[in-house]
Structure formats: structure tokens, C-alpha cells
Amino acid sequence: MTILAIPSTINLTIASIYKRRSTMNPYSRRQFLQHSLTSGLALAAVSSTVTHSTFAYPRPDKDAVSLAIWSLVRSFRAGVWKLTDMARICREDFGIDGIEYVTSFFEVPVESYLRQLNRNAETHGVKNVLIMVDDEGDMVAKDKKVRMQAAVNHRKWIDIAAYLGCHAIRCNARGGGNTPEDDPEALDRAAEAFGALLDYAKEFQINVVIENHGGLSSAPHWLPQLMKKVDSPHFGILPDYGNYRPTDEADVYRCVELAMPFAKGVSVKAGWNPDGTHPQYDLEKLLKISKNADYFGFWGIESGMRRREQSASAEEVKNDDWQAVRWTKAVIDKVLFGKPE
């Protein structure tokens, strides 16, 4: 029998788990999460502190804009802002209604910290929409023990998403860079691992969505096939306009069309030149394709400016990050809400 390091839901709050840190030598967030997982505590214990009133799917009854905080990664790394600033930034700087978190931005996700994120969101009238989860293992690994452990590793982020009132976590399914033709059994392996994760997620009414984020997931037909195979109402795609690997039979526009019937969010990726041009694809056309697929809900901005030189100041980096978000939002506002640019 394979024994997995399962983070059990036990009668502890997340704050009590972290309380011991004050008597320890400082160590990295990654080291702590790894220690928590192998000791069977992890962050799943936060589920003992939440009630089903927390599990509110924050999908609006009309279209709204959210911000994938990866859009501001350069200014985050430059020390311009912290995660606890994000609700204020969304509302005051951009007039944006939702936050899409990324796991690597959480400083130390103790319960008091998560509670502060909730308070900030409420104060500024924004929704916590989803958490983009990275570096928790290969959900398509050929070794069953590895992929099933990856499914277990993701559970702590289900717990945190529930605590924050998010509707979903975003996962990856790259499959080691293989193509569907190279690895035809990958679909079955992914279905097994994601099925196990969904068994956990559905208890919290949390959706599990996969972004086309390289490898197998960026092939035009692979994620739609996986959705049909698993066939769960809590399973979906987060189509990212910039991450497809087009083929002769499916350009980026066709790739988005294939994904939209399964979409539980949209990642409106935009890579801008400093002069305000967007050369990679027709952003307005992609938004119209998504809208014509009868999608409504959050439209997540994931924007960026073409790289400045590495010597750019923190203020210059911030200006670039902020401008890219504003340009992307202006296109969304024009296409979806009829606002002039």
C-alpha cells in the first residue's frame, strides 16, 4: 500500500499551527509548507475554522473585472507593495472588483493574515476570486505516487480558498512538456489525480480550474478532452489568451473557442509595448469570442509591459505595471461595457 503524506483536517486552527514559529529559527515559507505537509498538519487545518457560509461562489450576476496579481509581479519583487495592499490597489488605483491571488505572493498564510485579507477585501468592496497554485507537484506524473501526492499537496490551497471566499483554485497540467501525441496515456493519469482533488474540493464547494500553462495544457484539444473525461461540475478551464500553442488546424482564436464551453474564468493576457501597441494577437477579437460563448463572470487581467532594462528603478517598474493594467482594462471596458477608450 502506498502511504501518502496526507495533511489531515484536525482540531487545530491555522494560527495555532504557526504559533510555534515564534520559538523557531526563521526559515522560508517553502520550507515551512514542506515541513507542515510531511508532518501531517499542512494548511488543511484552516478548514476546521470555516463554516459553509464562507463558501460563497463570488461569481457576479453580471460581468466584472478582476486582477491577476501576477500582472504586478515586477513591482512586487521591487518591494513596491505587499499582498495586504492588493484590495486597496484594485479599488483605488484601478476600479477593479476582484483579486486573483498567486501562491508565491502569500508571505505567511496564518489565520490572522488570511483574516486581514478578508477584512481588506470587504473594506474596499472587492471579491477574492481564485488562487493560482504553482509548485505543488506534477498532477500528470507517470509515477502514480508522485501525481497522487501532488493532488494531496493542493488540498491546503482548497482550504485557504474556502477561507477567503474564493470560488476556485487554478492548477497546472503540463505533463513534463510532452505533447498529447507523445504521451497518449497522460489524459487518464490527469483524470485520476484531478478526480481525487475534486473529491476533496467539492466538500468546500470550490472549483478546480486548469490554465493552459505550457506542455499538454497548451495543446488546443487536450484540456477540453480532460474536462469531458472527468465530467464534474466543479472542474473547468481558465483560458489564458497568451499561453496557447497554436497548430495548423487551430490558431489562438480557435483555441479559445474550444476552451470557452468549459470556462470558469478568463485570463485576459496582454503584453504591451511601451507605445501602447499590442502585437501578439487581436485582444478585442478574443474578448468578443469569449463573450459570444455566453460566458459571464470575472474577466481576469493578466498584463505586462515589454521589459525595460534591468536597471529600471522601482518607480519606473511600478509605472509600467500600472500602465499595462490600465491599458488592458480599457480594452475590456470598451468591448464588454461599451465605454470609450
Coordinates of C-alpha atoms in Angstrom, one line a residue:
M1 CA 0.0 0.0 0.0
T2 CA 1.3 3.5 -0.9
I3 CA 1.3 5.8 2.1
L4 CA 0.9 9.5 1.2
A5 CA 1.8 12.4 3.3
I6 CA -1.8 13.5 3.9
P7 CA -2.5 16.8 5.6
S8 CA -5.2 15.8 7.9
T9 CA -8.0 18.1 8.9
I10 CA -7.5 18.1 12.7
N11 CA -8.8 20.1 15.6
L12 CA -6.3 22.9 15.3
T13 CA -6.7 26.4 13.8
I14 CA -4.1 27.6 11.3
A15 CA -3.0 30.2 13.8
S16 CA -2.1 27.5 16.3
I17 CA -0.1 25.6 13.8
Y18 CA 2.0 28.7 13.1
K19 CA 2.3 29.7 16.7
R20 CA 5.4 27.6 17.2
R21 CA 7.3 29.7 14.6
S22 CA 8.0 32.4 17.2
T23 CA 10.2 30.0 19.1
M24 CA 12.0 28.6 15.9
N25 CA 14.8 30.0 13.9
P26 CA 13.5 31.9 10.9
Y27 CA 13.1 29.8 7.7
S28 CA 11.5 30.1 4.4
R29 CA 7.8 29.9 3.6
R30 CA 8.6 27.0 1.3
Q31 CA 10.5 25.1 4.0
F32 CA 7.6 25.6 6.4
L33 CA 4.9 24.4 4.0
Q34 CA 7.1 21.4 3.2
H35 CA 7.5 20.7 6.9
S36 CA 3.8 21.1 7.6
L37 CA 2.9 18.8 4.8
T38 CA 5.2 16.0 5.9
S39 CA 4.2 16.3 9.5
G40 CA 0.5 15.8 8.5
L41 CA -0.6 19.3 9.6
A42 CA -0.2 21.5 6.5
L43 CA -2.7 24.2 6.0
A44 CA -5.8 22.0 5.7
A45 CA -6.4 22.7 9.4
V46 CA -7.9 26.0 8.4
S47 CA -10.9 24.1 7.3
S48 CA -11.7 23.5 11.0
T49 CA -12.3 27.2 11.3
V50 CA -14.6 27.9 8.4
T51 CA -18.3 27.4 8.0
H52 CA -20.3 26.8 4.9
S53 CA -21.4 30.4 5.0
T54 CA -17.8 31.1 3.9
F55 CA -18.2 29.1 0.7
A56 CA -19.8 31.8 -1.4
Y57 CA -19.1 31.5 -5.1
P58 CA -18.3 35.1 -5.9
R59 CA -19.5 35.0 -9.5
P60 CA -21.4 38.2 -10.1
D61 CA -24.7 38.3 -11.8
K62 CA -23.1 40.4 -14.5
D63 CA -19.6 40.8 -15.9
A64 CA -16.9 42.2 -13.7
V65 CA -13.2 42.7 -13.9
S66 CA -10.6 41.0 -11.6
L67 CA -6.8 41.4 -11.4
A68 CA -4.4 38.5 -11.6
I69 CA -1.8 39.9 -9.2
W70 CA 1.0 38.3 -11.4
S71 CA 0.4 41.4 -13.5
L72 CA 2.3 43.4 -10.8
V73 CA 5.0 40.8 -10.2
R74 CA 7.9 43.1 -11.1
S75 CA 6.8 45.8 -8.7
F76 CA 6.1 43.2 -6.0
R77 CA 9.6 42.0 -6.3
A78 CA 10.8 45.6 -6.2
G79 CA 9.2 46.0 -2.8
V80 CA 6.5 48.5 -4.0
W81 CA 3.6 46.6 -2.4
K82 CA 2.6 43.7 -0.3
L83 CA -0.3 41.3 -0.7
T84 CA -2.2 43.1 2.1
D85 CA -2.2 46.2 -0.1
M86 CA -3.9 44.5 -3.0
A87 CA -7.6 45.2 -2.2
R88 CA -6.8 48.9 -1.9
I89 CA -4.8 48.9 -5.1
C90 CA -7.6 47.1 -7.0
R91 CA -10.3 49.5 -5.9
E92 CA -8.4 52.9 -5.6
D93 CA -5.9 52.6 -8.4
F94 CA -7.8 50.6 -11.0
G95 CA -11.5 50.4 -10.1
I96 CA -11.3 46.6 -10.3
D97 CA -13.8 44.4 -8.5
G98 CA -11.9 41.1 -7.8
I99 CA -8.5 39.7 -6.9
E100 CA -6.8 36.6 -8.3
Y101 CA -4.1 35.5 -5.9
V102 CA -0.9 33.6 -6.6
T103 CA 0.5 31.2 -4.0
S104 CA 4.0 32.6 -4.2
F105 CA 2.8 36.1 -3.0
F106 CA 1.5 34.9 0.3
E107 CA 4.0 35.9 2.9
V108 CA 2.9 33.6 5.7
P109 CA -0.7 32.5 5.4
V110 CA -1.6 32.2 9.1
E111 CA -5.2 32.6 10.0
S112 CA -4.7 36.2 11.2
Y113 CA -3.1 37.1 7.9
L114 CA -6.0 35.5 5.9
R115 CA -8.5 37.3 8.1
Q116 CA -6.8 40.6 7.3
L117 CA -7.0 39.8 3.6
N118 CA -10.8 39.2 4.1
R119 CA -11.2 42.4 6.0
N120 CA -9.3 44.4 3.4
A121 CA -11.4 43.0 0.6
E122 CA -14.6 43.8 2.5
T123 CA -13.4 47.4 3.3
H124 CA -12.6 48.1 -0.3
G125 CA -15.6 46.3 -1.9
V126 CA -13.6 43.7 -3.8
K127 CA -14.1 39.9 -4.1
N128 CA -11.4 37.3 -3.5
V129 CA -11.9 35.3 -6.8
L130 CA -9.4 32.5 -7.0
I131 CA -5.9 31.3 -6.1
M132 CA -3.3 30.4 -8.8
V133 CA -1.4 27.4 -7.4
D134 CA 2.1 26.6 -8.5
D135 CA 4.9 24.3 -7.4
E136 CA 2.8 21.7 -5.6
G137 CA 3.7 18.7 -7.8
D138 CA 3.0 17.2 -11.2
M139 CA -0.6 16.2 -11.5
V140 CA 0.2 14.3 -14.7
A141 CA 3.3 12.4 -13.5
K142 CA 3.8 8.9 -14.8
D143 CA 4.6 7.7 -11.2
K144 CA 1.2 7.3 -9.5
K145 CA 2.6 8.0 -6.1
V146 CA 4.0 11.4 -7.4
R147 CA 0.8 12.5 -9.0
M148 CA -1.4 11.5 -6.2
Q149 CA 0.8 13.2 -3.7
A150 CA 0.5 16.3 -5.9
A151 CA -3.3 16.1 -5.5
V152 CA -2.9 15.9 -1.7
N153 CA -0.4 18.9 -1.8
H154 CA -3.1 21.1 -3.4
R155 CA -5.6 20.5 -0.6
K156 CA -4.2 23.2 1.6
W157 CA -5.0 25.8 -1.1
I158 CA -8.5 24.5 -1.3
D159 CA -8.8 25.2 2.4
I160 CA -7.3 28.7 2.0
A161 CA -9.6 29.4 -1.0
A162 CA -12.6 28.4 1.1
Y163 CA -11.5 30.7 4.0
L164 CA -11.0 33.6 1.6
G165 CA -14.4 33.0 -0.1
C166 CA -12.8 32.3 -3.4
H167 CA -14.7 30.2 -5.9
A168 CA -11.7 28.3 -7.3
I169 CA -8.0 27.3 -7.3
R170 CA -6.1 27.3 -10.6
C171 CA -3.9 24.3 -11.2
N172 CA -1.3 23.3 -13.8
A173 CA -1.3 20.2 -16.0
R174 CA 1.9 20.5 -18.1
G175 CA 2.8 16.8 -18.0
G176 CA 6.6 17.2 -18.2
G177 CA 6.5 19.1 -21.5
N178 CA 5.1 16.1 -23.5
T179 CA 2.7 16.5 -26.4
P180 CA -0.6 14.6 -26.4
E181 CA 0.8 12.5 -29.3
D182 CA 4.0 11.7 -27.4
D183 CA 2.0 10.7 -24.2
P184 CA -1.5 9.4 -25.0
E185 CA -1.9 7.9 -21.5
A186 CA -1.5 11.4 -19.9
L187 CA -5.2 12.0 -20.1
D188 CA -6.0 9.0 -17.9
R189 CA -3.3 10.0 -15.4
A190 CA -4.6 13.6 -15.2
A191 CA -8.2 12.4 -14.8
E192 CA -7.2 10.2 -11.9
A193 CA -5.2 12.9 -10.0
F194 CA -7.7 15.7 -10.6
G195 CA -10.6 13.4 -9.8
A196 CA -9.0 12.8 -6.4
L197 CA -8.6 16.5 -5.8
L198 CA -12.1 17.2 -6.9
D199 CA -13.4 14.7 -4.3
Y200 CA -11.8 17.0 -1.7
A201 CA -12.7 20.3 -3.3
K202 CA -16.4 19.6 -3.7
E203 CA -16.9 19.3 0.0
F204 CA -16.0 23.0 0.2
Q205 CA -17.8 24.0 -3.0
I206 CA -14.5 25.0 -4.5
N207 CA -13.9 24.7 -8.3
V208 CA -10.7 23.3 -9.7
V209 CA -9.7 25.0 -12.9
I210 CA -6.7 24.3 -15.1
E211 CA -5.0 27.1 -17.1
N212 CA -3.4 26.4 -20.4
H213 CA 0.1 27.0 -18.9
G214 CA 2.5 25.0 -21.0
G215 CA 3.1 21.4 -22.0
L216 CA 0.0 19.3 -22.5
S217 CA -2.4 22.0 -21.3
S218 CA -1.4 24.4 -24.1
A219 CA -2.4 21.9 -26.8
P220 CA -5.7 23.0 -28.4
H221 CA -7.8 19.9 -27.7
W222 CA -6.2 18.4 -24.6
L223 CA -7.9 20.3 -21.8
P224 CA -11.4 20.1 -23.4
Q225 CA -10.9 16.3 -23.7
L226 CA -9.9 16.2 -20.0
M227 CA -13.0 18.1 -19.0
K228 CA -15.2 15.7 -20.8
K229 CA -13.4 12.7 -19.3
V230 CA -13.7 13.9 -15.7
D231 CA -17.2 15.4 -16.2
S232 CA -17.5 17.3 -12.9
P233 CA -19.5 20.5 -12.4
H234 CA -16.6 21.7 -10.2
F235 CA -14.0 21.2 -12.9
G236 CA -13.2 23.8 -15.6
I237 CA -10.7 25.7 -17.7
L238 CA -9.2 29.1 -17.2
P239 CA -8.4 30.0 -20.8
D240 CA -5.3 32.3 -21.0
Y241 CA -5.1 34.2 -24.2
G242 CA -1.3 34.2 -24.3
N243 CA -0.4 30.6 -23.5
Y244 CA -1.8 28.5 -26.3
R245 CA 0.4 26.5 -28.7
P246 CA -1.4 27.1 -32.0
T247 CA -1.3 24.4 -34.7
D248 CA -2.1 24.5 -38.4
E249 CA -5.7 23.5 -37.5
A250 CA -6.2 25.8 -34.6
D251 CA -4.9 29.3 -34.2
V252 CA -5.2 31.2 -30.9
Y253 CA -8.7 32.3 -31.7
R254 CA -9.8 28.7 -32.4
C255 CA -8.0 27.5 -29.2
V256 CA -10.1 30.0 -27.1
E257 CA -13.3 28.9 -28.9
L258 CA -12.6 25.3 -27.9
A259 CA -12.0 26.1 -24.3
M260 CA -14.8 28.5 -23.6
P261 CA -17.6 25.9 -23.1
F262 CA -15.7 24.8 -20.1
A263 CA -14.5 28.2 -18.8
K264 CA -15.0 29.1 -15.2
G265 CA -12.9 32.3 -15.7
V266 CA -11.0 34.1 -18.4
S267 CA -7.4 35.2 -18.2
V268 CA -7.2 38.3 -20.4
K269 CA -3.4 38.2 -21.0
A270 CA -2.0 41.3 -22.7
G271 CA 1.7 42.0 -23.4
W272 CA 2.1 45.7 -24.2
N273 CA 4.8 47.7 -26.0
P274 CA 5.7 51.0 -24.3
D275 CA 3.9 52.8 -27.1
G276 CA 0.6 51.2 -26.2
T277 CA 0.5 48.7 -29.1
H278 CA -0.3 45.0 -28.6
P279 CA 1.3 43.0 -31.4
Q280 CA 0.8 39.4 -30.3
Y281 CA -2.9 39.0 -31.2
D282 CA -6.2 40.9 -31.5
L283 CA -7.3 41.4 -27.9
E284 CA -10.7 42.8 -28.8
K285 CA -11.4 39.8 -31.1
L286 CA -10.5 37.3 -28.3
L287 CA -12.8 39.1 -25.8
K288 CA -15.7 39.0 -28.3
I289 CA -15.1 35.3 -28.9
S290 CA -15.3 34.7 -25.1
K291 CA -18.4 36.8 -24.7
N292 CA -20.1 35.2 -27.7
A293 CA -19.6 31.8 -26.0
D294 CA -22.2 33.1 -23.4
Y295 CA -19.5 33.5 -20.7
F296 CA -20.2 35.9 -17.9
G297 CA -18.4 36.5 -14.7
F298 CA -14.9 37.7 -13.8
W299 CA -12.6 38.7 -16.6
G300 CA -9.1 38.5 -15.1
I301 CA -6.5 40.9 -16.3
E302 CA -3.0 39.4 -16.6
S303 CA -1.0 42.1 -18.2
G304 CA 2.6 43.2 -18.6
M305 CA 4.8 45.7 -20.3
R306 CA 7.6 44.6 -22.6
R307 CA 10.7 44.5 -20.5
R308 CA 12.6 47.6 -19.5
E309 CA 16.3 47.4 -18.9
Q310 CA 17.2 45.6 -15.6
S311 CA 18.4 48.9 -14.1
A312 CA 14.9 50.4 -14.1
S313 CA 14.0 52.0 -10.8
A314 CA 11.2 50.7 -8.6
E315 CA 9.1 53.7 -9.6
E316 CA 9.7 53.0 -13.3
V317 CA 8.7 49.4 -12.8
K318 CA 5.6 50.4 -10.9
N319 CA 4.6 52.8 -13.7
D320 CA 5.0 50.1 -16.3
D321 CA 3.0 47.6 -14.3
W322 CA 0.2 50.0 -13.6
Q323 CA 0.0 51.3 -17.1
A324 CA -0.3 47.8 -18.6
V325 CA -3.2 47.0 -16.3
R326 CA -4.9 50.3 -17.2
W327 CA -4.5 49.7 -21.0
T328 CA -5.9 46.1 -20.6
K329 CA -8.8 47.3 -18.6
A330 CA -9.6 50.0 -21.2
V331 CA -10.0 47.3 -23.9
I332 CA -12.2 45.2 -21.6
D333 CA -14.3 48.2 -20.7
K334 CA -14.7 49.0 -24.4
V335 CA -15.7 45.5 -25.6
L336 CA -17.8 44.4 -22.7
F337 CA -19.2 47.6 -21.3
G338 CA -19.2 49.9 -24.3
K339 CA -17.1 52.5 -22.6
P340 CA -15.0 54.8 -24.8
E341 CA -11.2 54.3 -24.7

